[in-house]
Tab-separated table of N, CA and C in Angstrom:
chain	number	residue	atom	x	y	z
A	1	UNK	N	8.990	-15.815	-17.971
A	1	UNK	CA	8.655	-16.470	-16.727
A	1	UNK	C	7.468	-15.786	-16.058
A	2	UNK	N	7.394	-14.455	-16.116
A	2	UNK	CA	6.316	-13.758	-15.415
A	2	UNK	C	4.944	-14.095	-15.997
A	3	UNK	N	4.871	-14.596	-17.233
A	3	UNK	CA	3.581	-14.952	-17.805
A	3	UNK	C	2.938	-16.113	-17.049
A	4	UNK	N	3.738	-16.943	-16.381
A	4	UNK	CA	3.205	-18.102	-15.678
A	4	UNK	C	2.761	-17.769	-14.252
A	5	UNK	N	2.979	-16.553	-13.788
A	5	UNK	CA	2.566	-16.178	-12.439
A	5	UNK	C	1.051	-16.055	-12.357
A	6	UNK	N	0.524	-16.412	-11.197
A	6	UNK	CA	-0.904	-16.219	-10.960
A	6	UNK	C	-1.123	-14.737	-10.688
A	7	UNK	N	-1.923	-14.109	-11.516
A	7	UNK	CA	-2.251	-12.710	-11.301
A	7	UNK	C	-3.682	-12.669	-10.796
A	8	UNK	N	-3.837	-12.144	-9.603
A	8	UNK	CA	-5.145	-12.117	-8.966
A	8	UNK	C	-5.948	-10.916	-9.426
A	9	UNK	N	-7.249	-11.106	-9.502
A	9	UNK	CA	-8.151	-9.999	-9.781
A	9	UNK	C	-8.319	-9.182	-8.504
A	10	UNK	N	-8.892	-8.006	-8.651
A	10	UNK	CA	-9.136	-7.134	-7.505
A	10	UNK	C	-10.640	-7.157	-7.235
A	11	UNK	N	-11.003	-7.426	-5.994
A	11	UNK	CA	-12.393	-7.455	-5.588
A	11	UNK	C	-13.078	-6.148	-5.972
A	12	UNK	N	-14.243	-6.234	-6.605
A	12	UNK	CA	-14.947	-5.030	-7.076
A	12	UNK	C	-15.313	-4.083	-5.927
A	13	UNK	N	-15.709	-4.633	-4.782
A	13	UNK	CA	-16.023	-3.779	-3.629
A	13	UNK	C	-14.771	-3.037	-3.157
A	14	UNK	N	-13.621	-3.691	-3.233
A	14	UNK	CA	-12.363	-3.049	-2.855
A	14	UNK	C	-12.017	-1.931	-3.840
A	15	UNK	N	-12.207	-2.176	-5.120
A	15	UNK	CA	-11.935	-1.144	-6.129
A	15	UNK	C	-12.771	0.096	-5.836
A	16	UNK	N	-14.047	-0.101	-5.529
A	16	UNK	CA	-14.934	1.028	-5.218
A	16	UNK	C	-14.472	1.754	-3.950
A	17	UNK	N	-14.107	0.997	-2.927
A	17	UNK	CA	-13.619	1.576	-1.676
A	17	UNK	C	-12.345	2.401	-1.919
A	18	UNK	N	-11.445	1.893	-2.745
A	18	UNK	CA	-10.200	2.603	-3.040
A	18	UNK	C	-10.451	3.880	-3.830
A	19	UNK	N	-11.405	3.840	-4.733
A	19	UNK	CA	-11.742	5.055	-5.497
A	19	UNK	C	-12.313	6.131	-4.570
A	20	UNK	N	-13.174	5.734	-3.641
A	20	UNK	CA	-13.724	6.691	-2.673
A	20	UNK	C	-12.614	7.211	-1.757
A	21	UNK	N	-11.719	6.326	-1.374
A	21	UNK	CA	-10.601	6.694	-0.505
A	21	UNK	C	-9.730	7.756	-1.171
A	22	UNK	N	-9.526	7.610	-2.469
A	22	UNK	CA	-8.699	8.542	-3.222
A	22	UNK	C	-9.244	9.969	-3.160
A	23	UNK	N	-10.557	10.104	-3.103
A	23	UNK	CA	-11.176	11.437	-3.138
A	23	UNK	C	-11.771	11.847	-1.794
A	24	UNK	N	-11.333	11.230	-0.735
A	24	UNK	CA	-11.876	11.567	0.584
A	24	UNK	C	-11.494	12.990	0.958
A	25	UNK	N	-12.305	13.606	1.772
A	25	UNK	CA	-12.117	15.013	2.141
A	25	UNK	C	-11.311	15.186	3.428
A	26	UNK	N	-11.239	14.143	4.258
A	26	UNK	CA	-10.517	14.246	5.526
A	26	UNK	C	-9.034	14.512	5.277
A	27	UNK	N	-8.393	15.157	6.248
A	27	UNK	CA	-6.976	15.508	6.090
A	27	UNK	C	-6.080	14.758	7.079
A	28	UNK	N	-6.619	13.739	7.708
A	28	UNK	CA	-5.793	12.936	8.608
A	28	UNK	C	-5.140	11.791	7.821
A	29	UNK	N	-4.054	11.234	8.366
A	29	UNK	CA	-3.423	10.077	7.747
A	29	UNK	C	-4.362	8.882	7.854
A	30	UNK	N	-4.492	8.131	6.790
A	30	UNK	CA	-5.345	6.949	6.794
A	30	UNK	C	-4.717	5.880	5.911
A	31	UNK	N	-5.050	4.624	6.189
A	31	UNK	CA	-4.471	3.519	5.423
A	31	UNK	C	-5.502	2.430	5.180
A	32	UNK	N	-5.355	1.781	4.052
A	32	UNK	CA	-6.105	0.576	3.733
A	32	UNK	C	-5.069	-0.504	3.456
A	33	UNK	N	-5.160	-1.598	4.192
A	33	UNK	CA	-4.237	-2.708	3.991
A	33	UNK	C	-5.001	-3.813	3.268
A	34	UNK	N	-4.376	-4.358	2.236
A	34	UNK	CA	-5.009	-5.390	1.429
A	34	UNK	C	-4.193	-6.667	1.480
A	35	UNK	N	-4.869	-7.769	1.200
A	35	UNK	CA	-4.181	-9.051	1.129
A	35	UNK	C	-4.812	-9.869	0.014
A	36	UNK	N	-4.175	-10.980	-0.294
A	36	UNK	CA	-4.699	-11.870	-1.323
A	36	UNK	C	-5.421	-13.029	-0.666
A	37	UNK	N	-6.637	-13.261	-1.131
A	37	UNK	CA	-7.377	-14.467	-0.759
A	37	UNK	C	-6.938	-15.520	-1.765
A	38	UNK	N	-6.059	-16.415	-1.319
A	38	UNK	CA	-5.438	-17.392	-2.215
A	38	UNK	C	-6.473	-18.305	-2.866
A	39	UNK	N	-7.479	-18.732	-2.111
A	39	UNK	CA	-8.483	-19.649	-2.647
A	39	UNK	C	-9.296	-19.020	-3.776
A	40	UNK	N	-9.642	-17.757	-3.616
A	40	UNK	CA	-10.449	-17.067	-4.637
A	40	UNK	C	-9.572	-16.321	-5.650
A	41	UNK	N	-8.250	-16.289	-5.412
A	41	UNK	CA	-7.305	-15.544	-6.256
A	41	UNK	C	-7.812	-14.124	-6.479
A	42	UNK	N	-8.007	-13.452	-5.328
A	42	UNK	CA	-8.607	-12.130	-5.337
A	42	UNK	C	-7.921	-11.244	-4.306
A	43	UNK	N	-7.628	-10.004	-4.682
A	43	UNK	CA	-7.107	-9.028	-3.733
A	43	UNK	C	-8.312	-8.473	-2.979
A	44	UNK	N	-8.245	-8.560	-1.639
A	44	UNK	CA	-9.373	-8.147	-0.804
A	44	UNK	C	-8.904	-7.193	0.292
A	45	UNK	N	-9.857	-6.543	0.937
A	45	UNK	CA	-9.584	-5.663	2.070
A	45	UNK	C	-9.154	-6.507	3.262
A	46	UNK	N	-8.086	-6.082	3.934
A	46	UNK	CA	-7.656	-6.735	5.168
A	46	UNK	C	-8.032	-5.867	6.363
A	47	UNK	N	-7.560	-4.602	6.366
A	47	UNK	CA	-7.824	-3.690	7.482
A	47	UNK	C	-7.905	-2.254	6.970
A	48	UNK	N	-8.588	-1.413	7.756
A	48	UNK	CA	-8.619	0.025	7.502
A	48	UNK	C	-8.171	0.735	8.773
A	49	UNK	N	-7.465	1.848	8.600
A	49	UNK	CA	-6.981	2.608	9.756
A	49	UNK	C	-7.149	4.104	9.504
A	50	UNK	N	-7.576	4.822	10.541
A	50	UNK	CA	-7.672	6.283	10.520
A	50	UNK	C	-6.684	6.842	11.534
A	51	UNK	N	-6.220	8.057	11.299
A	51	UNK	CA	-5.297	8.733	12.225
A	51	UNK	C	-4.119	7.838	12.591
A	52	UNK	N	-3.417	7.348	11.574
A	52	UNK	CA	-2.307	6.433	11.809
A	52	UNK	C	-1.048	6.971	11.140
A	53	UNK	N	0.059	6.902	11.859
A	53	UNK	CA	1.336	7.359	11.319
A	53	UNK	C	2.033	6.188	10.635
A	54	UNK	N	3.023	6.480	9.785
A	54	UNK	CA	3.786	5.374	9.188
A	54	UNK	C	4.411	4.480	10.253
A	55	UNK	N	4.886	5.084	11.346
A	55	UNK	CA	5.507	4.293	12.406
A	55	UNK	C	4.498	3.351	13.070
A	56	UNK	N	3.257	3.807	13.253
A	56	UNK	CA	2.224	2.941	13.827
A	56	UNK	C	1.752	1.905	12.809
A	57	UNK	N	1.737	2.304	11.554
A	57	UNK	CA	1.268	1.405	10.504
A	57	UNK	C	2.162	0.181	10.380
A	58	UNK	N	3.459	0.365	10.552
A	58	UNK	CA	4.364	-0.784	10.416
A	58	UNK	C	4.048	-1.860	11.449
A	59	UNK	N	3.504	-1.454	12.607
A	59	UNK	CA	3.140	-2.433	13.632
A	59	UNK	C	1.913	-3.251	13.232
A	60	UNK	N	1.161	-2.786	12.247
A	60	UNK	CA	-0.027	-3.491	11.783
A	60	UNK	C	0.298	-4.526	10.704
A	61	UNK	N	1.517	-4.484	10.180
A	61	UNK	CA	1.893	-5.400	9.102
A	61	UNK	C	2.531	-6.668	9.656
A	62	UNK	N	2.156	-7.837	9.126
A	62	UNK	CA	2.799	-9.068	9.560
A	62	UNK	C	4.281	-9.058	9.175
A	63	UNK	N	5.117	-9.589	10.052
A	63	UNK	CA	6.556	-9.586	9.794
A	63	UNK	C	6.989	-10.618	8.776
A	64	UNK	N	6.215	-11.684	8.589
A	64	UNK	CA	6.648	-12.771	7.722
A	64	UNK	C	5.674	-13.092	6.588
A	65	UNK	N	4.694	-12.207	6.349
A	65	UNK	CA	3.751	-12.408	5.250
A	65	UNK	C	3.674	-11.137	4.433
A	66	UNK	N	3.587	-11.279	3.128
A	66	UNK	CA	3.387	-10.077	2.336
A	66	UNK	C	2.030	-9.501	2.696
A	67	UNK	N	1.926	-8.205	2.756
A	67	UNK	CA	0.617	-7.612	2.962
A	67	UNK	C	0.538	-6.672	1.835
A	68	UNK	N	-0.471	-6.952	1.157
A	68	UNK	CA	-0.487	-6.266	-0.067
A	68	UNK	C	-0.380	-4.838	0.185
A	69	UNK	N	-0.025	-4.360	-0.839
A	69	UNK	CA	0.217	-2.953	-0.834
A	69	UNK	C	-0.727	-2.307	0.119
A	70	UNK	N	-0.211	-1.332	0.705
A	70	UNK	CA	-1.119	-0.590	1.491
A	70	UNK	C	-1.252	0.767	0.850
A	71	UNK	N	-2.425	1.266	0.916
A	71	UNK	CA	-2.687	2.587	0.385
A	71	UNK	C	-2.627	3.515	1.576
A	72	UNK	N	-1.872	4.580	1.446
A	72	UNK	CA	-1.652	5.441	2.584
A	72	UNK	C	-1.857	6.873	2.138
A	73	UNK	N	-2.867	7.521	2.679
A	73	UNK	CA	-3.150	8.920	2.383
A	73	UNK	C	-2.418	9.713	3.448
A	74	UNK	N	-1.363	10.384	3.061
A	74	UNK	CA	-0.390	10.929	3.996
A	74	UNK	C	-0.277	12.445	3.858
A	75	UNK	N	-0.330	13.161	4.980
A	75	UNK	CA	-0.157	14.615	4.956
A	75	UNK	C	1.335	14.912	4.798
A	76	UNK	N	1.695	15.507	3.664
A	76	UNK	CA	3.098	15.755	3.328
A	76	UNK	C	3.358	17.254	3.226
A	77	UNK	N	4.262	17.746	4.051
A	77	UNK	CA	4.640	19.169	4.040
A	77	UNK	C	5.877	19.334	3.157
A	78	UNK	N	5.734	20.102	2.082
A	78	UNK	CA	6.853	20.356	1.167
A	78	UNK	C	7.807	21.372	1.787
A	79	UNK	N	9.029	21.403	1.271
A	79	UNK	CA	10.039	22.339	1.774
A	79	UNK	C	9.609	23.798	1.637
A	80	UNK	N	8.784	24.093	0.622
A	80	UNK	CA	8.356	25.478	0.404
A	80	UNK	C	7.088	25.826	1.199
A	81	UNK	N	6.637	24.905	2.072
A	81	UNK	CA	5.486	25.191	2.924
A	81	UNK	C	4.162	24.646	2.420
A	82	UNK	N	4.110	24.261	1.142
A	82	UNK	CA	2.863	23.688	0.621
A	82	UNK	C	2.562	22.372	1.323
A	83	UNK	N	1.284	22.019	1.385
A	83	UNK	CA	0.864	20.741	1.956
A	83	UNK	C	0.111	19.971	0.883
A	84	UNK	N	0.446	18.684	0.754
A	84	UNK	CA	-0.301	17.821	-0.165
A	84	UNK	C	-0.622	16.521	0.557
A	85	UNK	N	-1.508	15.764	-0.061
A	85	UNK	CA	-1.953	14.503	0.534
A	85	UNK	C	-1.796	13.387	-0.494
A	86	UNK	N	-0.549	12.983	-0.749
A	86	UNK	CA	-0.318	11.973	-1.781
A	86	UNK	C	-0.848	10.600	-1.361
A	87	UNK	N	-1.343	9.887	-2.346
A	87	UNK	CA	-1.805	8.531	-2.142
A	87	UNK	C	-0.623	7.619	-2.459
A	88	UNK	N	-0.119	6.934	-1.460
A	88	UNK	CA	1.077	6.102	-1.606
A	88	UNK	C	0.693	4.631	-1.565
A	89	UNK	N	1.272	3.881	-2.447
A	89	UNK	CA	1.063	2.442	-2.512
A	89	UNK	C	2.372	1.803	-2.060
A	90	UNK	N	2.330	1.085	-0.956
A	90	UNK	CA	3.557	0.505	-0.400
A	90	UNK	C	3.385	-1.002	-0.356
A	91	UNK	N	4.180	-1.694	-1.139
A	91	UNK	CA	4.118	-3.150	-1.225
A	91	UNK	C	5.050	-3.725	-0.174
A	92	UNK	N	4.494	-4.404	0.808
A	92	UNK	CA	5.283	-5.013	1.875
A	92	UNK	C	5.507	-6.483	1.552
A	93	UNK	N	6.760	-6.829	1.255
A	93	UNK	CA	7.120	-8.208	0.924
A	93	UNK	C	8.331	-8.601	1.760
A	94	UNK	N	8.093	-8.914	3.032
A	94	UNK	CA	9.206	-9.162	3.957
A	94	UNK	C	10.061	-10.371	3.583
A	95	UNK	N	11.339	-10.261	3.903
A	95	UNK	CA	12.250	-11.383	3.743
A	95	UNK	C	11.737	-12.507	4.639
A	96	UNK	N	11.766	-13.735	4.150
A	96	UNK	CA	11.309	-14.865	4.946
A	96	UNK	C	9.918	-15.349	4.580
A	97	UNK	N	9.252	-14.667	3.634
A	97	UNK	CA	7.940	-15.130	3.181
A	97	UNK	C	8.119	-16.390	2.335
A	98	UNK	N	7.062	-17.165	2.253
A	98	UNK	CA	7.111	-18.331	1.374
A	98	UNK	C	7.234	-17.844	-0.067
A	99	UNK	N	8.094	-18.485	-0.860
A	99	UNK	CA	8.307	-18.035	-2.244
A	99	UNK	C	7.031	-17.961	-3.071
A	100	UNK	N	6.116	-18.922	-2.897
A	100	UNK	CA	4.883	-18.877	-3.690
A	100	UNK	C	4.025	-17.674	-3.316
A	101	UNK	N	4.060	-17.278	-2.032
A	101	UNK	CA	3.339	-16.066	-1.615
A	101	UNK	C	3.961	-14.836	-2.267
A	102	UNK	N	5.274	-14.743	-2.206
A	102	UNK	CA	5.955	-13.586	-2.798
A	102	UNK	C	5.647	-13.478	-4.285
A	103	UNK	N	5.663	-14.625	-4.979
A	103	UNK	CA	5.397	-14.599	-6.422
A	103	UNK	C	3.965	-14.169	-6.721
A	104	UNK	N	3.005	-14.668	-5.924
A	104	UNK	CA	1.608	-14.311	-6.155
A	104	UNK	C	1.389	-12.813	-5.928
A	105	UNK	N	1.959	-12.282	-4.865
A	105	UNK	CA	1.811	-10.860	-4.568
A	105	UNK	C	2.524	-9.999	-5.606
A	106	UNK	N	3.756	-10.375	-5.924
A	106	UNK	CA	4.522	-9.602	-6.909
A	106	UNK	C	3.848	-9.643	-8.273
A	107	UNK	N	3.320	-10.811	-8.633
A	107	UNK	CA	2.656	-10.950	-9.925
A	107	UNK	C	1.362	-10.161	-10.029
A	108	UNK	N	0.715	-9.911	-8.904
A	108	UNK	CA	-0.568	-9.207	-8.902
A	108	UNK	C	-0.428	-7.711	-8.641
A	109	UNK	N	0.745	-7.286	-8.218
A	109	UNK	CA	0.966	-5.880	-7.847
A	109	UNK	C	0.639	-4.931	-8.994
A	110	UNK	N	1.157	-5.194	-10.178
A	110	UNK	CA	0.953	-4.271	-11.297
A	110	UNK	C	-0.519	-4.154	-11.681
A	111	UNK	N	-1.238	-5.274	-11.607
A	111	UNK	CA	-2.672	-5.213	-11.932
A	111	UNK	C	-3.403	-4.304	-10.954
A	112	UNK	N	-3.078	-4.409	-9.677
A	112	UNK	CA	-3.719	-3.564	-8.673
A	112	UNK	C	-3.359	-2.092	-8.891
A	113	UNK	N	-2.083	-1.820	-9.147
A	113	UNK	CA	-1.624	-0.443	-9.390
A	113	UNK	C	-2.362	0.158	-10.585
A	114	UNK	N	-2.498	-0.625	-11.658
A	114	UNK	CA	-3.188	-0.135	-12.854
A	114	UNK	C	-4.686	0.033	-12.617
A	115	UNK	N	-5.288	-0.916	-11.918
A	115	UNK	CA	-6.731	-0.862	-11.656
A	115	UNK	C	-7.104	0.388	-10.871
A	116	UNK	N	-6.293	0.735	-9.880
A	116	UNK	CA	-6.607	1.868	-9.012
A	116	UNK	C	-5.920	3.155	-9.493
A	117	UNK	N	-5.098	3.057	-10.545
A	117	UNK	CA	-4.420	4.207	-11.153
A	117	UNK	C	-3.527	4.932	-10.158
A	118	UNK	N	-2.602	4.193	-9.573
A	118	UNK	CA	-1.675	4.748	-8.592
A	118	UNK	C	-0.359	5.141	-9.261
A	119	UNK	N	0.287	6.181	-8.740
A	119	UNK	CA	1.552	6.634	-9.326
A	119	UNK	C	2.722	6.593	-8.345
A	120	UNK	N	2.452	6.678	-7.066
A	120	UNK	CA	3.528	6.672	-6.056
A	120	UNK	C	3.595	5.276	-5.459
A	121	UNK	N	4.448	4.438	-6.061
A	121	UNK	CA	4.529	3.027	-5.715
A	121	UNK	C	5.896	2.738	-5.101
A	122	UNK	N	5.892	2.199	-3.883
A	122	UNK	CA	7.128	1.894	-3.163
A	122	UNK	C	7.080	0.465	-2.652
A	123	UNK	N	8.246	-0.090	-2.351
A	123	UNK	CA	8.314	-1.447	-1.821
A	123	UNK	C	9.227	-1.481	-0.609
A	124	UNK	N	8.829	-2.277	0.371
A	124	UNK	CA	9.686	-2.504	1.536
A	124	UNK	C	9.872	-4.007	1.706
A	125	UNK	N	11.071	-4.391	2.140
A	125	UNK	CA	11.375	-5.806	2.378
A	125	UNK	C	11.438	-6.109	3.871
A	126	UNK	N	11.458	-5.068	4.678
A	126	UNK	CA	11.499	-5.226	6.128
A	126	UNK	C	10.493	-4.234	6.703
A	127	UNK	N	9.523	-4.719	7.463
A	127	UNK	CA	8.476	-3.831	7.972
A	127	UNK	C	9.048	-2.718	8.856
A	128	UNK	N	10.202	-2.950	9.462
A	128	UNK	CA	10.829	-1.921	10.306
A	128	UNK	C	11.278	-0.703	9.500
A	129	UNK	N	11.406	-0.871	8.182
A	129	UNK	CA	11.826	0.241	7.320
A	129	UNK	C	10.737	1.292	7.141
A	130	UNK	N	9.497	0.923	7.394
A	130	UNK	CA	8.387	1.849	7.203
A	130	UNK	C	8.332	2.846	8.359
A	131	UNK	N	8.910	4.012	8.107
A	131	UNK	CA	8.946	5.077	9.104
A	131	UNK	C	8.538	6.375	8.437
A	132	UNK	N	8.266	7.357	9.257
A	132	UNK	CA	7.937	8.697	8.744
A	132	UNK	C	9.091	9.238	7.900
A	133	UNK	N	10.305	9.057	8.365
A	133	UNK	CA	11.492	9.535	7.647
A	133	UNK	C	11.631	8.856	6.285
A	134	UNK	N	11.431	7.532	6.251
A	134	UNK	CA	11.537	6.780	4.999
A	134	UNK	C	10.510	7.289	3.981
A	135	UNK	N	9.248	7.466	4.436
A	135	UNK	CA	8.196	7.910	3.533
A	135	UNK	C	8.460	9.323	3.022
A	136	UNK	N	8.906	10.222	3.892
A	136	UNK	CA	9.234	11.589	3.472
A	136	UNK	C	10.350	11.582	2.440
A	137	UNK	N	11.343	10.725	2.637
A	137	UNK	CA	12.457	10.622	1.690
A	137	UNK	C	11.940	10.137	0.320
A	138	UNK	N	11.088	9.127	0.321
A	138	UNK	CA	10.537	8.602	-0.931
A	138	UNK	C	9.698	9.661	-1.639
A	139	UNK	N	8.892	10.387	-0.880
A	139	UNK	CA	8.029	11.418	-1.488
A	139	UNK	C	8.810	12.628	-1.949
A	140	UNK	N	10.016	12.817	-1.457
A	140	UNK	CA	10.861	13.937	-1.867
A	140	UNK	C	11.164	13.962	-3.348
A	141	UNK	N	11.052	12.807	-4.014
A	141	UNK	CA	11.301	12.737	-5.454
A	141	UNK	C	10.138	13.274	-6.265
A	142	UNK	N	8.977	13.466	-5.637
A	142	UNK	CA	7.769	13.940	-6.326
A	142	UNK	C	7.489	15.386	-5.935
A	143	UNK	N	8.353	16.286	-6.230
A	143	UNK	CA	8.210	17.673	-5.802
A	143	UNK	C	7.128	18.379	-6.511
């Protein structure tokens, strides 16, 4: 069944922006929110945010539309005191979205993850779930 899903390409300018984002030198939390341009069947940039917490970021996501994964460069303090800045990919697919939207986003998720070479991939079904505590818990598995 998944072979029949529309898999969208990733906009080349977005791919370049994401690669630069991955190697940025700043140490503040930052996010790139992406969406699908249905007419062009292309994953494109929706919004960029600097100095944003997971709790503030959830307010930027639509409650009833998938917003493509968001890339989140997050300052993470490990239990042993080390600090890292993992690049997190969070696929927001809220309950109540139109089924064709959910299928298009879900079908294109893996292509985007592979294109940008992401390893920390998470999904939320309710935008209210995106909190600092939730993200820390998810990152706890990557010690």
